[in-house]
Tab-separated table of C-alpha atoms in Angstrom:
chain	number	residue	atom	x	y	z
A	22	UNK	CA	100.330	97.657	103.375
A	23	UNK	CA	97.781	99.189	101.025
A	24	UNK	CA	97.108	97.582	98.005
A	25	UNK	CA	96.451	99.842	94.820
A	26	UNK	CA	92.204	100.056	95.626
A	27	UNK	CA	92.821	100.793	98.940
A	28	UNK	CA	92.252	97.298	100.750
A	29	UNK	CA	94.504	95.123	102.408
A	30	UNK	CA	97.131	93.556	99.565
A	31	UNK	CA	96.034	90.003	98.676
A	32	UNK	CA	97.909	87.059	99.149
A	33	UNK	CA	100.583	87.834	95.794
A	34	UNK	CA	101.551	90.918	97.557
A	35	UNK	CA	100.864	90.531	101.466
A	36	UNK	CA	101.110	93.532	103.533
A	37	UNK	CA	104.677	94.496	104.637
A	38	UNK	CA	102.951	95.216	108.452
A	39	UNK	CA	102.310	91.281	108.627
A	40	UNK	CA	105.900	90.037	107.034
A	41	UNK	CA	107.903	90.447	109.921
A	42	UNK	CA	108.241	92.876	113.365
A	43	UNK	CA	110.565	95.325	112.000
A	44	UNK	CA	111.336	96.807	108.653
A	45	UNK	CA	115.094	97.673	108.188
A	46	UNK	CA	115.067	101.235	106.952
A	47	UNK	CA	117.988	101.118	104.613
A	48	UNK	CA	120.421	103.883	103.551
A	49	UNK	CA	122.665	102.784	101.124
A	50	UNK	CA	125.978	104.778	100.224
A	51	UNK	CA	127.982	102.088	98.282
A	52	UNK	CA	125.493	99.391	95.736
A	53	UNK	CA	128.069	96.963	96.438
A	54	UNK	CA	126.802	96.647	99.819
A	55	UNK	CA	123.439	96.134	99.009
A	56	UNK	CA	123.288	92.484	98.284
A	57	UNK	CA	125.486	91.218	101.271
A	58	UNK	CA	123.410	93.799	103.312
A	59	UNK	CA	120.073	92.178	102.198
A	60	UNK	CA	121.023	88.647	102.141
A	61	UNK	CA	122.160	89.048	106.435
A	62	UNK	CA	118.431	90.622	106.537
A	63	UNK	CA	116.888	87.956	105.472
A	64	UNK	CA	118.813	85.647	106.993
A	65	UNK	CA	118.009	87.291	110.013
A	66	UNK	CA	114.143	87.151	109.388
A	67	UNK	CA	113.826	90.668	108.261
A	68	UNK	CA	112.582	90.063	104.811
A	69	UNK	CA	110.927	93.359	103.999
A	70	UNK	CA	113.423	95.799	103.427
A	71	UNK	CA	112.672	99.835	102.457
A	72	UNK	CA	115.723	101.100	100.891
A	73	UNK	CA	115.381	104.665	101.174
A	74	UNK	CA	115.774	107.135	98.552
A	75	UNK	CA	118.048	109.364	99.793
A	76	UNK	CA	121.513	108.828	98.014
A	77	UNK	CA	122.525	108.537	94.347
A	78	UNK	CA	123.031	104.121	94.741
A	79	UNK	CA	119.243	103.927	96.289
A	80	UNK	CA	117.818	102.926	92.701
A	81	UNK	CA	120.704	100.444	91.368
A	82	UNK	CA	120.378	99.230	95.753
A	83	UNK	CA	117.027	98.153	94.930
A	84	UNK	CA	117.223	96.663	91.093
A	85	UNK	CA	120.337	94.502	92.712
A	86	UNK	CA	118.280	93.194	95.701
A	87	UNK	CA	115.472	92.528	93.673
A	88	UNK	CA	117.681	90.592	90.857
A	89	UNK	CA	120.084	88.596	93.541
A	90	UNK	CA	117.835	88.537	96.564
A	91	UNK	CA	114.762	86.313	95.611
A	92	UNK	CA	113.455	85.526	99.205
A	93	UNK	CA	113.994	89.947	100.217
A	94	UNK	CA	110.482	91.823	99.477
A	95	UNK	CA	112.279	95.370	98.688
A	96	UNK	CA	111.034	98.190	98.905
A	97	UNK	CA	111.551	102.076	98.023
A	98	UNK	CA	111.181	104.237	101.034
A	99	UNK	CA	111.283	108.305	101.439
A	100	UNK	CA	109.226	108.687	98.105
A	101	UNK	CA	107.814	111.738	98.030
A	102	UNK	CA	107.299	112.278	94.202
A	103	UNK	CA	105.184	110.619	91.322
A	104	UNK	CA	108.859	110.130	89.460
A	105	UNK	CA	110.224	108.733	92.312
A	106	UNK	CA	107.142	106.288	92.678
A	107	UNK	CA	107.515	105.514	88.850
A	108	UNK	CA	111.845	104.964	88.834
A	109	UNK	CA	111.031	102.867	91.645
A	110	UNK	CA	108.577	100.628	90.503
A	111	UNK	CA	110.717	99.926	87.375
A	112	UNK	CA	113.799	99.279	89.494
A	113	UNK	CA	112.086	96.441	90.871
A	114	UNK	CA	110.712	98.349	94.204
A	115	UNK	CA	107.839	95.355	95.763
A	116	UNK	CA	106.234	98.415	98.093
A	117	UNK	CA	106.264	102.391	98.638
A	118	UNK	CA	106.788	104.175	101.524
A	119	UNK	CA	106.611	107.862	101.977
A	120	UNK	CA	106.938	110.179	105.236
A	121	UNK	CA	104.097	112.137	104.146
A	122	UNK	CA	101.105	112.638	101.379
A	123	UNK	CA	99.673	114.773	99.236
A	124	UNK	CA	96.727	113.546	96.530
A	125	UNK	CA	99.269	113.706	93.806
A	126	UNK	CA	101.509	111.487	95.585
A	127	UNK	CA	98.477	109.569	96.729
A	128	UNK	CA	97.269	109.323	93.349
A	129	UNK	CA	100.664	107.911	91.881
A	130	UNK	CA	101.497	105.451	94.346
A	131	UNK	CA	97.606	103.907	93.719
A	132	UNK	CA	98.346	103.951	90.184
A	133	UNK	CA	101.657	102.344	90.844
A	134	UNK	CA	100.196	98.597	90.925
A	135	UNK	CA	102.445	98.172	94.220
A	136	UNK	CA	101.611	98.046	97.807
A	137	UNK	CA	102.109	101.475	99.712
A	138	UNK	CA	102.313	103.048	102.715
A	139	UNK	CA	101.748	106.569	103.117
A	140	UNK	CA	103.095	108.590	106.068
A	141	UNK	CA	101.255	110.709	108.582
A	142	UNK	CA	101.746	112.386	111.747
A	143	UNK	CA	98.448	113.649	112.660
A	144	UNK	CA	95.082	112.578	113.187
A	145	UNK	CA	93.493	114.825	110.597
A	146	UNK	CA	95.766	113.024	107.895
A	147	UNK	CA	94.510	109.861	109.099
A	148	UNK	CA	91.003	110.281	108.965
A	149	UNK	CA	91.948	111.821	105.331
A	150	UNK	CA	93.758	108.807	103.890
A	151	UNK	CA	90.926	106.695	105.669
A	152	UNK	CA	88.324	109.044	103.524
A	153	UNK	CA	90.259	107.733	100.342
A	154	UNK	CA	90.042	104.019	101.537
A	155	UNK	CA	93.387	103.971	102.961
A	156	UNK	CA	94.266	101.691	105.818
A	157	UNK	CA	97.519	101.244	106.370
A	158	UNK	CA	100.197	103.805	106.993
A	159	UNK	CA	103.436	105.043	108.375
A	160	UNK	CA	103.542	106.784	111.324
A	161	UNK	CA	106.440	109.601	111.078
A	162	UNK	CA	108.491	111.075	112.935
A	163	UNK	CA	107.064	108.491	115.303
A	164	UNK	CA	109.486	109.300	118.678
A	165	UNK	CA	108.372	113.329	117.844
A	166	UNK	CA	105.324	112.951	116.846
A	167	UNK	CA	104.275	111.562	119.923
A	168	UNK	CA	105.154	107.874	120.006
A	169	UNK	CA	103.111	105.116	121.859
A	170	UNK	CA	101.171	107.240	123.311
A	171	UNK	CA	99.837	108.984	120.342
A	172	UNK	CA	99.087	105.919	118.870
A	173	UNK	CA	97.259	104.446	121.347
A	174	UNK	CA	95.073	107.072	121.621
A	175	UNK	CA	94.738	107.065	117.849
A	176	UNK	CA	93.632	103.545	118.236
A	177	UNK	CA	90.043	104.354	120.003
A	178	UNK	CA	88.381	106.492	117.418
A	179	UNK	CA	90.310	105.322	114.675
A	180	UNK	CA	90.458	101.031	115.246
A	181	UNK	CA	90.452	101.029	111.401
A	182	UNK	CA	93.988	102.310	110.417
A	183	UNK	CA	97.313	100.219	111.286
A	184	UNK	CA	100.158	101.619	111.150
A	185	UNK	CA	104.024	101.296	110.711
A	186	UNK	CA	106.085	103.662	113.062
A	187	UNK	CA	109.188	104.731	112.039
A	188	UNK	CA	111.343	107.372	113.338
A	189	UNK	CA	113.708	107.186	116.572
A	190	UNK	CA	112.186	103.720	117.374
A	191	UNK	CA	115.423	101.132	118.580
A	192	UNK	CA	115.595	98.079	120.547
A	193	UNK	CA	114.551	98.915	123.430
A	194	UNK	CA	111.472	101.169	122.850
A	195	UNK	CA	110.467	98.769	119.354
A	196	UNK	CA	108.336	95.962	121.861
A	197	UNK	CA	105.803	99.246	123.566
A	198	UNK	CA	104.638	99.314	119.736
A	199	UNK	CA	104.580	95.972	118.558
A	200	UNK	CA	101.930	95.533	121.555
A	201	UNK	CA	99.458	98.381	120.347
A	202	UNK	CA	97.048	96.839	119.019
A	203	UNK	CA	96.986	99.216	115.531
A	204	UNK	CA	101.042	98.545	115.014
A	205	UNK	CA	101.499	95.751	112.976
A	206	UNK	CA	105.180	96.574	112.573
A	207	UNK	CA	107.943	98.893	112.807
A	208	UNK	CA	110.412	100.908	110.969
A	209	UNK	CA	114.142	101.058	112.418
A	210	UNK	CA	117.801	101.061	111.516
A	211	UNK	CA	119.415	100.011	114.365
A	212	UNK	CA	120.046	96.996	112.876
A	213	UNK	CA	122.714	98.275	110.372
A	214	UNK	CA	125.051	100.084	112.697
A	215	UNK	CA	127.772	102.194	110.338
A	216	UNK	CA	130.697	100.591	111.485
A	217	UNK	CA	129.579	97.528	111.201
A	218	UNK	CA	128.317	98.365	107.199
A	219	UNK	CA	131.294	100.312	106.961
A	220	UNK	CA	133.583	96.995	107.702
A	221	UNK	CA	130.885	95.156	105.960
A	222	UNK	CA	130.167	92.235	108.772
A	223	UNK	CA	127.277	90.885	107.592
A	224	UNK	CA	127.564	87.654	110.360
A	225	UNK	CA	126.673	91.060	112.638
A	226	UNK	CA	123.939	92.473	110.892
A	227	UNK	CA	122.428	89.377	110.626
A	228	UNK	CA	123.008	88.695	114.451
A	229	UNK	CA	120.843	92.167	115.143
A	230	UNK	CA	118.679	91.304	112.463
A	231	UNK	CA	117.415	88.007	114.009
A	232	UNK	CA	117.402	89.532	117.507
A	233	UNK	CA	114.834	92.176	115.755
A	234	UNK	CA	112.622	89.392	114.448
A	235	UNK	CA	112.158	87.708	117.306
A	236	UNK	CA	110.619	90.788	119.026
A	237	UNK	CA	107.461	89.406	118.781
């Protein structure tokens, strides 16, 4: 995770690649779910959590986790605007993820005083964020854009950048990029099947969720 200057976060904010394996990316339809949903992550291991911002409960998802769920480092994911960087700071968002950039949205999320992680898909945008002193990134669509093997080859004239993939990545394919040496972790969902949300069994998405941390 990027802190706000552009270096690795300090120890009061330690980057969301080193917290765990995998990252639940979270959709969440129903707020009532979110702190059952977050406590089974952490239970699990999973403590970073991106709650995406892609339905109408992602804002009052996040200010519940981060009242009820001390031990959860939430985050805000899909941010792609400098008012969706600012509603999610004040919600109580820990970090920022977006699936692309632009300076504006660059700008922003520096000025937001929380860890981020912008997204690329290319190595032109890499070299660009590394230009601005940016180090650590998503990499998105990751199965699309190319997946391990991308990355690796990203990895010899670029050793600088790490990066979180995200995008198509399950259990199976997940351990290929923990072992790249520039992944420190990865994005997925597969731990919060629907029906299992849907019939909210938490004992079951914490089973998944410790089966993802122990990936590596």
């Amino acid at each position: 995770m990027t802190s706000p200057s552009g270096a690795a976060s300090s120890s009061a904010s330690a980057s969301v690649l080193d917290l765990a394996p995998v990252v639940p990316v979270v959709v969440v339809e129903d707020v009532a779910d979110a702190v059952p949903l977050a406590r089974a992550l952490v239970a699990g291991g999973l403590p970073a959590i991106e709650v995406t911002l892609r339905t109408p409960a992602a804002l009052d998802a996040i200010r519940a986790i981060a009242a009820e769920v001390p031990d959860a480092v939430v985050g805000a994911g899909t941010v792609i605007s400098p008012q969706g960087v600012a509603e999610s700071v004040d919600a109580g968002a820990r970090f920022l993820v977006s699936p692309g950039w632009t300076d504006t949205l660059l700008a922003a999320m520096k000025a937001s005083g929380v860890p981020f992680l912008p997204g690329v898909s290319t190595a032109s945008e890499v070299v660009a964020l590394l230009e601005r002193g940016v180090r650590e990134m998503k990499f998105f669509p990751a199965e699309a854009a190319g997946g391990t093997a991308y990355l690796k080859s990203l990895g010899g004239p670029l050793p600088q950048a790490r990066f979180c993939p995200t995008g198509g990545i399950g259990l199976a394919s997940a351990p290929a990029y923990l072992a790249l040496a520039n992944v420190g972790c990865v994005g997925g969902s597969w731990m919060l099947p629907a029906d299992a949300v849907l019939a909210k069994d938490w004992p079951r998405v914490e089973g998944l969720a410790r089966e993802a941390a122990s990936l590596r």
